[in-house]
CSV table of C-alpha atoms and ligand atoms in Angstrom, one decimal:
chain,number,residue,atom,x,y,z
A,13,MET,CA,-2.5,-15.3,16.3
A,14,PHE,CA,-0.8,-12.7,18.4
A,15,ARG,CA,2.7,-13.3,19.6
A,16,LYS,CA,2.6,-10.9,22.6
A,17,VAL,CA,-0.2,-9.0,24.2
A,18,LEU,CA,0.0,-5.9,26.5
A,19,ILE,CA,-2.5,-5.9,29.4
A,20,ALA,CA,-3.6,-2.2,29.8
A,21,ASN,CA,-5.2,-2.9,33.1
A,22,ARG,CA,-4.6,-4.2,36.7
A,23,GLY,CA,-6.1,-6.2,39.5
A,24,GLU,CA,-8.1,-9.5,38.9
A,25,ILE,CA,-8.9,-8.7,35.3
A,26,ALA,CA,-5.2,-8.3,34.3
A,27,VAL,CA,-4.6,-11.8,35.9
A,28,ARG,CA,-7.6,-13.2,34.1
A,29,ILE,CA,-6.3,-12.0,30.7
A,30,ILE,CA,-2.8,-13.3,31.4
A,31,ARG,CA,-4.3,-16.7,32.0
A,32,ALA,CA,-6.2,-16.6,28.7
A,33,CYS,CA,-3.0,-15.5,26.8
A,34,HIS,CA,-0.9,-18.3,28.3
A,35,GLU,CA,-3.5,-21.0,27.4
A,36,LEU,CA,-3.3,-19.9,23.8
A,37,GLY,CA,0.7,-19.8,23.9
A,38,ILE,CA,0.7,-15.9,23.8
A,39,LYS,CA,3.2,-14.1,25.7
A,40,ALA,CA,1.6,-11.5,28.1
A,41,VAL,CA,3.2,-8.1,29.1
A,42,ALA,CA,1.7,-6.4,32.3
A,43,ALA,CA,1.6,-2.6,32.1
A,44,TYR,CA,1.7,-1.5,35.7
A,45,SER,CA,1.8,1.7,37.7
A,46,GLU,CA,4.2,2.5,40.4
A,47,ALA,CA,1.5,1.4,43.0
A,48,ASP,CA,1.3,-2.1,41.4
A,49,ARG,CA,4.9,-3.1,41.3
A,50,ASP,CA,4.3,-6.0,43.5
A,51,SER,CA,1.1,-7.1,41.9
A,52,LEU,CA,0.2,-10.7,41.0
A,53,ALA,CA,-0.2,-9.6,37.4
A,54,VAL,CA,3.4,-8.5,37.4
A,55,ARG,CA,4.5,-11.8,38.8
A,56,LEU,CA,2.5,-14.0,36.4
A,57,ALA,CA,3.2,-11.9,33.2
A,58,ASP,CA,6.1,-12.8,31.0
A,59,GLU,CA,7.4,-9.2,31.0
A,60,ALA,CA,6.3,-6.1,32.9
A,61,VAL,CA,6.6,-2.3,31.9
A,62,CYS,CA,6.1,0.5,34.4
A,63,ILE,CA,3.7,3.1,32.8
A,64,GLY,CA,3.7,5.8,35.3
A,65,PRO,CA,2.8,7.0,38.8
A,66,PRO,CA,-0.2,5.7,40.9
A,67,ALA,CA,-2.7,8.2,39.8
A,68,PRO,CA,-4.8,6.6,37.0
A,69,ALA,CA,-4.6,9.7,34.8
A,70,LYS,CA,-0.9,9.2,34.8
A,71,SER,CA,-0.8,5.4,34.3
A,72,TYR,CA,-3.9,3.2,33.4
A,73,LEU,CA,-5.5,6.2,31.6
A,74,ASN,CA,-2.4,7.4,30.0
A,75,ALA,CA,-2.9,6.3,26.3
A,76,PRO,CA,0.5,7.4,25.1
A,77,ALA,CA,2.3,5.6,27.9
A,78,LEU,CA,0.4,2.5,27.2
A,79,ILE,CA,1.0,2.4,23.5
A,80,SER,CA,4.7,3.2,24.0
A,81,ALA,CA,4.9,0.3,26.4
A,82,ALA,CA,3.4,-2.0,23.9
A,83,LEU,CA,5.7,-0.7,21.1
A,84,ILE,CA,8.8,-1.0,23.2
A,85,SER,CA,7.9,-4.5,24.4
A,86,ASP,CA,7.1,-5.6,20.8
A,87,CYS,CA,3.5,-6.4,21.5
A,88,ASP,CA,1.1,-6.9,18.5
A,89,ALA,CA,-2.1,-6.3,20.5
A,90,ILE,CA,-3.5,-4.6,23.6
A,91,HIS,CA,-6.3,-6.0,25.8
A,92,PRO,CA,-7.9,-3.0,27.7
A,93,GLY,CA,-10.0,-5.2,30.3
A,94,TYR,CA,-12.9,-3.3,31.8
A,95,GLY,CA,-13.0,0.3,33.0
A,96,PHE,CA,-10.0,2.6,32.3
A,97,LEU,CA,-9.5,2.9,28.6
A,98,SER,CA,-11.7,-0.1,27.6
A,99,GLU,CA,-14.4,2.1,26.2
A,100,ASN,CA,-12.4,5.0,24.9
A,101,PRO,CA,-12.7,5.1,21.0
A,102,TYR,CA,-9.6,7.4,20.7
A,103,PHE,CA,-7.5,4.9,22.5
A,104,ALA,CA,-8.8,2.2,20.2
A,105,GLU,CA,-8.1,4.3,17.1
A,106,SER,CA,-4.7,5.2,18.3
A,107,CYS,CA,-3.7,1.5,18.8
A,108,ARG,CA,-4.8,0.9,15.3
A,109,GLU,CA,-2.8,3.8,13.9
A,110,CYS,CA,0.3,2.5,15.7
A,111,GLY,CA,-0.2,-0.9,14.1
A,112,ILE,CA,-1.3,-2.6,17.4
A,113,THR,CA,-4.7,-4.5,17.4
A,114,PHE,CA,-7.1,-3.3,20.0
A,115,ILE,CA,-8.8,-6.4,21.5
A,116,GLY,CA,-12.4,-5.2,21.4
A,117,PRO,CA,-14.9,-3.8,18.8
A,118,SER,CA,-14.2,-1.1,16.3
A,119,ALA,CA,-13.5,2.5,17.6
A,120,ASP,CA,-16.8,3.4,15.8
A,121,SER,CA,-18.8,0.9,17.6
A,122,ILE,CA,-17.3,2.2,21.0
A,123,LYS,CA,-18.2,5.7,20.0
A,124,ARG,CA,-21.7,5.0,18.9
A,125,MET,CA,-22.5,3.1,22.2
A,126,GLY,CA,-20.3,5.1,24.5
A,127,ASP,CA,-22.6,8.2,24.0
A,128,LYS,CA,-25.8,6.8,25.6
A,129,ALA,CA,-27.9,9.3,23.8
A,130,LEU,CA,-26.5,8.2,20.5
A,131,ALA,CA,-26.8,4.6,21.4
A,132,LYS,CA,-30.5,5.0,22.2
A,133,GLN,CA,-31.0,6.6,18.8
A,134,ALA,CA,-29.2,3.7,16.9
A,135,MET,CA,-31.3,1.2,18.9
A,136,ARG,CA,-34.5,3.1,18.2
A,137,GLU,CA,-33.7,2.8,14.5
A,138,ALA,CA,-33.3,-0.9,14.9
A,139,GLY,CA,-36.7,-1.2,16.3
A,140,ILE,CA,-35.5,-2.1,19.8
A,141,PRO,CA,-37.8,-1.1,22.7
A,142,LEU,CA,-36.5,1.8,24.9
A,143,VAL,CA,-37.2,3.2,28.2
A,144,PRO,CA,-39.4,6.2,27.5
A,145,GLY,CA,-37.4,9.3,27.5
A,146,THR,CA,-35.0,11.5,25.5
A,147,ASP,CA,-32.4,10.3,23.2
A,148,SER,CA,-30.6,13.4,22.7
A,149,PRO,CA,-28.9,15.6,25.5
A,150,LEU,CA,-31.2,18.0,27.4
A,151,ALA,CA,-30.5,21.6,26.3
A,152,SER,CA,-31.6,23.3,29.6
A,153,VAL,CA,-33.5,22.7,32.8
A,154,ASP,CA,-36.6,24.1,31.1
A,155,GLU,CA,-36.5,21.4,28.5
A,156,ALA,CA,-35.9,18.9,31.2
A,157,GLU,CA,-39.0,20.2,33.0
A,158,ALA,CA,-41.1,20.0,29.9
A,159,ILE,CA,-40.1,16.5,29.1
A,160,ALA,CA,-40.6,15.3,32.6
A,161,ARG,CA,-44.2,16.7,32.5
A,162,ASP,CA,-44.8,14.8,29.3
A,163,ILE,CA,-43.4,11.4,30.3
A,164,GLY,CA,-44.6,11.7,34.0
A,165,TYR,CA,-42.7,11.5,37.3
A,166,PRO,CA,-40.8,9.9,38.7
A,167,VAL,CA,-38.0,10.5,36.1
A,168,LEU,CA,-34.3,9.6,36.0
A,169,LEU,CA,-31.5,12.0,34.9
A,170,LYS,CA,-28.6,10.2,33.5
A,171,ALA,CA,-25.2,11.3,32.1
A,172,VAL,CA,-24.7,10.9,28.4
A,173,ALA,CA,-21.1,9.8,29.1
A,174,GLY,CA,-22.2,7.8,32.1
A,175,GLY,CA,-20.8,4.7,33.8
A,176,GLY,CA,-20.8,3.0,37.2
A,177,GLY,CA,-24.0,4.8,38.3
A,178,ARG,CA,-22.4,8.2,38.4
A,179,GLY,CA,-24.2,11.4,37.2
A,180,MET,CA,-27.5,9.6,37.7
A,181,ARG,CA,-30.4,11.2,39.8
A,182,VAL,CA,-33.9,10.0,40.5
A,183,VAL,CA,-36.4,13.0,40.6
A,184,GLN,CA,-39.6,12.2,42.3
A,185,THR,CA,-41.4,15.5,42.0
A,186,PRO,CA,-41.2,18.7,39.9
A,187,ASP,CA,-39.8,20.7,42.7
A,188,GLU,CA,-36.7,18.6,43.0
A,189,LEU,CA,-35.8,18.8,39.3
A,190,ALA,CA,-33.8,22.0,39.1
A,191,ARG,CA,-31.6,20.9,42.0
A,192,ALA,CA,-31.1,17.4,40.7
A,193,TYR,CA,-30.3,18.6,37.3
A,194,ALA,CA,-27.6,20.8,38.7
A,195,THR,CA,-25.9,18.1,40.8
A,196,ALA,CA,-26.1,15.4,38.2
A,197,ARG,CA,-24.5,17.8,35.7
A,198,ALA,CA,-21.7,18.7,38.1
A,199,GLU,CA,-21.1,15.1,39.0
A,200,ALA,CA,-21.0,14.0,35.4
A,201,GLU,CA,-18.7,16.8,34.5
A,202,ALA,CA,-16.3,15.8,37.2
A,203,ALA,CA,-16.4,12.1,36.5
A,204,PHE,CA,-16.4,12.1,32.7
A,205,GLY,CA,-15.4,15.6,31.7
A,206,ARG,CA,-18.8,15.9,30.0
A,207,GLY,CA,-21.9,17.1,31.8
A,208,ASP,CA,-24.5,16.4,29.3
A,209,LEU,CA,-27.6,14.7,30.6
A,210,TYR,CA,-30.6,12.8,29.2
A,211,MET,CA,-33.8,11.8,30.8
A,212,GLU,CA,-35.7,8.5,31.3
A,213,LYS,CA,-38.9,7.5,32.9
A,214,TYR,CA,-37.8,6.0,36.2
A,215,LEU,CA,-39.2,2.4,36.5
A,216,PRO,CA,-39.5,1.6,40.2
A,217,VAL,CA,-39.9,-2.1,40.0
A,218,VAL,CA,-37.6,-3.7,37.4
A,219,ARG,CA,-34.8,-6.2,37.1
A,220,HIS,CA,-31.5,-5.5,35.4
A,221,VAL,CA,-31.2,-8.4,32.8
A,222,GLU,CA,-28.3,-8.2,30.3
A,223,ILE,CA,-27.6,-10.3,27.3
A,224,GLN,CA,-24.0,-11.4,26.5
A,225,VAL,CA,-23.1,-11.4,22.8
A,226,LEU,CA,-20.2,-12.5,20.8
A,227,GLY,CA,-19.5,-11.5,17.1
A,228,ASP,CA,-16.7,-12.0,14.8
A,229,GLN,CA,-15.3,-9.7,12.0
A,230,HIS,CA,-17.0,-11.7,9.4
A,231,GLY,CA,-20.6,-10.8,10.2
A,232,HIS,CA,-21.5,-13.8,12.5
A,233,ALA,CA,-22.9,-13.1,16.0
A,234,ILE,CA,-24.4,-15.2,18.7
A,235,HIS,CA,-26.0,-14.5,22.1
A,236,LEU,CA,-25.0,-16.5,25.2
A,237,GLY,CA,-28.1,-16.0,27.3
A,238,GLU,CA,-28.4,-13.5,30.2
A,239,ARG,CA,-27.2,-12.5,33.6
A,240,ASP,CA,-29.5,-11.0,36.2
A,241,CYS,CA,-27.8,-8.1,38.0
A,242,SER,CA,-30.7,-6.8,40.0
A,243,LEU,CA,-29.0,-6.9,43.4
A,244,GLN,CA,-27.5,-3.4,43.4
A,245,ARG,CA,-26.3,-0.7,45.8
A,246,ARG,CA,-26.5,2.8,44.5
A,247,HIS,CA,-27.0,1.5,40.9
A,248,GLN,CA,-23.9,-0.6,41.1
A,249,LYS,CA,-24.0,-4.3,40.9
A,250,VAL,CA,-23.3,-6.4,44.0
A,251,VAL,CA,-24.4,-10.0,43.0
A,252,GLU,CA,-24.9,-11.4,39.5
A,253,GLU,CA,-26.4,-14.6,38.5
A,254,GLY,CA,-27.8,-16.6,35.6
A,255,PRO,CA,-30.1,-17.9,34.4
A,256,SER,CA,-32.4,-15.0,35.5
A,257,PRO,CA,-35.1,-16.5,37.8
A,258,ALA,CA,-37.5,-14.2,35.9
A,259,LEU,CA,-36.9,-15.4,32.3
A,260,THR,CA,-38.7,-18.3,30.4
A,261,GLU,CA,-36.9,-19.9,27.6
A,262,GLU,CA,-39.3,-18.0,25.2
A,263,LEU,CA,-38.3,-14.6,26.7
A,264,ARG,CA,-34.6,-15.5,26.8
A,265,GLN,CA,-34.7,-16.2,23.1
A,266,ARG,CA,-36.7,-13.1,22.4
A,267,MET,CA,-34.3,-10.9,24.4
A,268,GLY,CA,-31.4,-12.7,22.7
A,269,ALA,CA,-32.8,-12.0,19.2
A,270,THR,CA,-33.4,-8.3,20.2
A,271,ALA,CA,-29.8,-8.1,21.3
A,272,LEU,CA,-28.6,-9.5,18.1
A,273,LYS,CA,-30.7,-7.0,16.2
A,274,GLY,CA,-28.8,-4.3,18.0
A,275,VAL,CA,-25.4,-5.9,17.1
A,276,ALA,CA,-26.4,-6.1,13.4
A,277,GLU,CA,-27.6,-2.4,13.4
A,278,ILE,CA,-24.1,-1.2,14.3
A,279,GLY,CA,-21.9,-4.1,12.7
A,280,TYR,CA,-20.7,-5.0,16.2
A,281,TYR,CA,-17.9,-7.5,16.8
A,282,ASN,CA,-16.0,-9.0,19.8
A,283,ALA,CA,-17.7,-9.4,23.2
A,284,GLY,CA,-20.3,-7.0,24.2
A,285,THR,CA,-23.3,-6.8,26.5
A,286,MET,CA,-26.8,-5.2,25.9
A,287,GLU,CA,-28.4,-4.1,29.1
A,288,PHE,CA,-32.1,-4.1,29.6
A,289,LEU,CA,-34.7,-3.3,32.3
A,290,LEU,CA,-37.2,-6.0,32.6
A,291,ASP,CA,-40.6,-5.1,34.2
A,292,THR,CA,-42.9,-7.5,36.1
A,293,GLU,CA,-45.1,-8.0,33.0
A,294,GLY,CA,-42.2,-9.3,31.0
A,295,ASN,CA,-41.6,-6.0,29.0
A,296,TYR,CA,-38.0,-5.2,28.4
A,297,TYR,CA,-36.4,-2.0,27.5
A,298,PHE,CA,-32.9,-1.3,26.2
A,299,MET,CA,-30.7,0.8,28.6
A,300,GLU,CA,-27.2,0.7,27.2
A,301,MET,CA,-24.5,-1.5,25.5
A,302,ASN,CA,-21.2,-2.2,27.2
A,303,THR,CA,-18.6,-2.5,24.3
A,304,ARG,CA,-16.1,-4.6,26.5
A,305,LEU,CA,-15.7,-7.6,28.8
A,306,GLN,CA,-17.9,-7.3,31.9
A,307,VAL,CA,-16.8,-7.9,35.5
A,308,GLU,CA,-19.5,-10.6,35.7
A,309,HIS,CA,-18.4,-12.5,32.5
A,310,PRO,CA,-17.5,-15.6,34.5
A,311,VAL,CA,-21.2,-16.3,35.2
A,312,THR,CA,-21.8,-16.8,31.5
A,313,GLU,CA,-18.4,-18.9,31.3
A,314,TRP,CA,-19.8,-21.3,33.8
A,315,LEU,CA,-23.2,-21.6,32.2
A,316,THR,CA,-22.0,-22.0,28.6
A,317,GLY,CA,-18.6,-23.7,29.1
A,318,LEU,CA,-17.1,-21.0,26.8
A,319,ASP,CA,-14.0,-19.0,27.6
A,320,LEU,CA,-14.9,-15.4,26.7
A,321,VAL,CA,-11.4,-13.9,27.0
A,322,ARG,CA,-10.2,-16.7,24.7
A,323,TRP,CA,-12.9,-15.7,22.1
A,324,GLN,CA,-12.0,-12.1,22.5
A,325,LEU,CA,-8.4,-12.8,21.5
A,326,LEU,CA,-9.4,-15.1,18.6
A,327,ILE,CA,-11.9,-12.7,17.2
A,328,ALA,CA,-9.6,-9.9,17.5
A,329,ALA,CA,-6.8,-11.8,15.5
A,330,GLY,CA,-9.5,-12.1,12.8
A,331,GLU,CA,-10.7,-15.8,13.4
A,332,ARG,CA,-14.1,-16.9,12.8
A,333,LEU,CA,-16.7,-17.6,15.4
A,334,THR,CA,-17.1,-21.3,14.9
A,335,LEU,CA,-20.2,-21.5,17.0
A,336,ASP,CA,-23.8,-21.4,15.9
A,337,GLN,CA,-26.7,-20.2,18.0
A,338,ASN,CA,-28.1,-23.8,18.5
A,339,ALA,CA,-24.8,-24.9,19.8
A,340,VAL,CA,-25.0,-22.5,22.8
A,341,LYS,CA,-26.5,-24.5,25.8
A,342,ILE,CA,-27.2,-22.9,29.2
A,343,ARG,CA,-26.5,-25.5,32.0
A,344,GLY,CA,-27.3,-25.2,35.6
A,345,HIS,CA,-27.1,-22.0,37.7
A,346,ALA,CA,-24.2,-19.7,38.4
A,347,ILE,CA,-23.8,-16.9,41.0
A,348,GLU,CA,-21.0,-14.2,41.4
A,349,CYS,CA,-20.4,-12.2,44.5
A,350,ARG,CA,-18.1,-9.1,44.4
A,351,ILE,CA,-15.8,-9.0,47.4
A,352,ASN,CA,-14.7,-5.4,48.0
A,353,ALA,CA,-12.4,-3.8,50.5
A,354,GLU,CA,-15.1,-2.0,52.2
A,355,ASP,CA,-16.9,-2.0,55.6
A,356,ALA,CA,-20.6,-2.6,55.1
A,357,ALA,CA,-21.3,-1.8,58.7
A,358,ARG,CA,-19.8,1.7,58.2
A,359,ASP,CA,-21.7,2.7,55.1
A,360,PHE,CA,-19.2,0.8,52.9
A,361,MET,CA,-16.3,2.9,53.9
A,362,PRO,CA,-13.2,1.9,51.9
A,363,SER,CA,-10.6,-0.1,53.9
A,364,ALA,CA,-7.0,-0.6,52.9
A,365,GLY,CA,-3.9,-2.2,54.3
A,366,THR,CA,-2.0,-5.5,54.0
A,367,VAL,CA,-3.7,-8.8,53.5
A,368,ASP,CA,-2.2,-10.9,56.3
A,369,LEU,CA,-3.8,-14.2,55.2
A,370,TYR,CA,-5.6,-15.0,52.0
A,371,LEU,CA,-7.2,-18.5,51.7
A,372,PRO,CA,-9.6,-18.5,48.9
A,373,PRO,CA,-12.4,-21.2,48.8
A,374,SER,CA,-12.3,-24.0,46.2
A,375,GLY,CA,-13.7,-27.5,45.8
A,376,PRO,CA,-16.5,-28.5,43.4
A,377,GLY,CA,-18.1,-25.7,41.4
A,378,VAL,CA,-16.2,-22.9,42.9
A,379,ARG,CA,-14.1,-20.3,41.0
A,380,VAL,CA,-12.2,-17.3,42.4
A,381,ASP,CA,-10.9,-14.6,40.2
A,382,SER,CA,-8.6,-12.4,42.3
A,383,HIS,CA,-5.2,-10.7,42.4
A,384,LEU,CA,-4.7,-11.2,46.1
A,385,TYR,CA,-2.0,-13.1,47.9
A,386,SER,CA,-1.1,-13.3,51.4
A,387,GLY,CA,1.2,-10.3,52.2
A,388,TYR,CA,-0.4,-8.1,49.5
A,389,ARG,CA,-0.7,-4.4,50.3
A,390,THR,CA,-3.8,-2.9,48.7
A,391,PRO,CA,-3.1,0.4,46.9
A,392,THR,CA,-5.6,3.1,47.8
A,393,ASN,CA,-5.7,4.7,44.2
A,394,TYR,CA,-8.1,2.2,42.6
A,395,ASP,CA,-11.4,0.3,42.6
A,396,SER,CA,-12.0,-1.6,45.8
A,397,MET,CA,-12.8,-4.9,44.3
A,398,LEU,CA,-10.5,-7.6,45.7
A,399,ALA,CA,-12.0,-10.9,44.4
A,400,LYS,CA,-15.0,-12.4,42.6
A,401,ILE,CA,-16.3,-15.6,44.0
A,402,ILE,CA,-18.3,-17.4,41.3
A,403,VAL,CA,-20.1,-20.7,41.8
A,404,TRP,CA,-22.0,-23.2,39.7
A,405,ASP,CA,-24.4,-26.0,40.6
A,406,ALA,CA,-27.2,-27.9,38.9
A,407,ASP,CA,-29.9,-25.4,40.1
A,408,ARG,CA,-30.4,-22.0,41.9
A,409,GLN,CA,-31.0,-23.4,45.4
A,410,ARG,CA,-28.0,-25.7,45.3
A,411,ALA,CA,-25.9,-22.8,43.8
A,412,ILE,CA,-27.0,-20.6,46.8
A,413,LYS,CA,-25.9,-23.3,49.3
A,414,ARG,CA,-22.6,-23.6,47.5
A,415,MET,CA,-22.0,-19.9,47.5
A,416,THR,CA,-22.7,-19.9,51.2
A,417,ARG,CA,-20.2,-22.6,51.8
A,418,ALA,CA,-17.6,-20.9,49.6
A,419,LEU,CA,-18.1,-17.5,51.4
A,420,SER,CA,-17.8,-19.3,54.8
A,421,GLU,CA,-14.5,-20.9,53.8
A,422,CYS,CA,-12.9,-17.7,52.4
A,423,VAL,CA,-10.4,-16.0,54.6
A,424,ILE,CA,-9.1,-12.5,53.7
A,425,SER,CA,-7.6,-11.0,57.0
A,426,GLY,CA,-5.9,-7.7,57.8
A,427,ILE,CA,-8.4,-5.6,56.0
A,428,THR,CA,-12.2,-5.3,56.1
A,429,THR,CA,-14.1,-6.8,53.3
A,430,THR,CA,-17.7,-7.3,52.1
A,431,LEU,CA,-17.5,-11.0,52.7
A,432,PRO,CA,-19.9,-11.1,55.7
A,433,PHE,CA,-22.1,-8.8,54.0
A,434,GLN,CA,-22.3,-11.2,51.0
A,435,LEU,CA,-22.8,-14.1,53.4
A,436,GLU,CA,-25.8,-12.5,55.0
A,437,LEU,CA,-27.3,-11.5,51.7
A,438,MET,CA,-27.2,-15.2,50.5
A,439,GLN,CA,-29.3,-16.1,53.5
A,440,THR,CA,-32.1,-13.4,53.1
A,441,PRO,CA,-35.5,-14.6,52.2
A,442,GLU,CA,-35.7,-12.3,49.3
A,443,PHE,CA,-32.5,-13.6,47.7
A,444,ILE,CA,-33.5,-17.2,48.4
A,445,SER,CA,-36.9,-16.5,46.8
A,446,GLY,CA,-35.4,-15.2,43.6
A,447,ASN,CA,-38.1,-12.5,43.6
A,448,ILE,CA,-35.6,-9.5,43.3
A,449,ALA,CA,-35.6,-6.2,41.7
A,450,THR,CA,-33.1,-3.3,41.6
A,451,HIS,CA,-34.7,-1.8,44.9
A,452,THR,CA,-34.4,-5.1,46.8
A,453,LEU,CA,-30.9,-4.7,48.3
A,454,ALA,CA,-31.9,-1.2,49.6
A,455,ASP,CA,-35.0,-2.8,51.2
A,456,ILE,CA,-32.9,-5.5,52.8
A,457,MET,CA,-30.4,-2.9,54.1
A,458,ALA,CA,-33.2,-0.7,55.5
A,459,ARG,CA,-34.6,-3.5,57.5
A,460,THR,CA,-31.4,-4.8,59.1
B,501,ADP,P1,-24.3,3.1,34.5
B,501,ADP,O1,-23.7,2.9,33.0
B,501,ADP,O2,-23.9,4.4,35.0
B,501,ADP,O3,-24.0,1.9,35.2
B,501,ADP,P2,-26.9,2.1,33.7
B,501,ADP,O4,-27.6,2.9,32.5
B,501,ADP,O5,-26.2,0.8,33.3
B,501,ADP,O6,-25.8,3.2,34.2
B,501,ADP,O7,-27.9,2.0,34.9
B,501,ADP,C1,-27.4,1.5,36.1
B,501,ADP,C2,-28.6,1.0,37.0
B,501,ADP,O8,-29.4,2.2,37.3
B,501,ADP,C3,-29.5,-0.1,36.3
B,501,ADP,O9,-29.0,-1.3,36.4
B,501,ADP,C4,-30.8,0.2,37.0
B,501,ADP,O10,-30.8,-0.5,38.2
B,501,ADP,C5,-30.8,1.7,37.3
B,501,ADP,N1,-31.7,2.4,36.1
B,501,ADP,C6,-31.1,2.9,35.0
B,501,ADP,N2,-32.1,3.5,34.3
B,501,ADP,C7,-33.2,3.2,35.0
B,501,ADP,C8,-34.6,3.6,34.7
B,501,ADP,N3,-35.0,4.2,33.7
B,501,ADP,N4,-35.5,3.2,35.7
B,501,ADP,C9,-35.1,2.5,36.8
B,501,ADP,N5,-33.9,2.1,37.0
B,501,ADP,C10,-32.9,2.6,36.2
């Protein structure tokens, strides 16, 4: 097992990883930017190393600074968290070359799944159903027009290097295509340094259902059931839950088996997520694989009783996954609400400042993953997520009531947050009914 792990991330996920390290008796070193000097991660870690100025490109995306920090603090492994360098194959490879274990899959797996067009090719070879469309980058707007004619409108333009819903455009009619192509390319170029696009048929009424997988380096892999992340705003997740109200046990096992086929195809190990779109007839289509820990991993932790970060550390250290598929039991219902520093009443305008008072909810079945404390000043350079509130209860209706209770208890004063927005959402007939799709949140917001 590792002696000391560098956490190449910030915010709640850095805190989450430090906790897992400490429970395994591993020392944790927080890599922090100048804007995060007073962060909770720095307080909780055994050591902390400043890796540069606030701008992500100069700190949390600065691979040489992170690797140097790991070397000087004598770490034998790096945990990348999510976002930042977690899905950068060159970073994973550089760690290996410097004799530091990257806590995640192989650089090759990251590379194959990170290019979404290549990922679709690999999954096609594994016989996994895909959303109709291209699985190589579009050469020109003319080619895009020809393919769109072929698969039929509406279509979706997506960035080959995509993530976080950026570089994505729905195109309803042929006359919108050329403009959408240009803007999506420009957005992808700016966000990812690569403007290549691919095209899919746009499926208007679908759920986002993803399967969590865990595999070791000895060829053994299992799936841990699904999370339903259909409540989205601008293609970004707002609420996640499990089990999905739309899945039968039979469909769960079928989707799980499909996910494991994908894992076997690329020899994937560590934690990963296969994302699918599920239509109203029970057909599902592979969308992409995330080769890292997900923001919403606590949902699966509640349902299965497994600690995913602990398993990430054990697997990266070469240990065997000592669980068989039939040992995985999904119990009860879990819901996660993301709390962001945003003003929902003003088109989710970012809010910043000092948190005067922070009183997280607790009590039975409530977990809060957050880096907040009273007096914390939020830096403006990073993602706006402040906390994740995750609840568990015996069934979905009770979990909704528990989440409502938890959200009402939570106090974050001094800055505007999405707490009231989430509280309202929990009380909408749509969410309560469980009959939700990726367009549902937009419908709710248009109504209110
Ligand atoms: P990103 O990696 O940028 O987050 P994803 O491929 O995961 O992009 O897609 C994000 C969301 O966009 C999905 O959860 C879904 O709501 C929507 N989406 C993606 N592809 C399609 C499609 N072909 N049809 C309808 N919705 C889609």
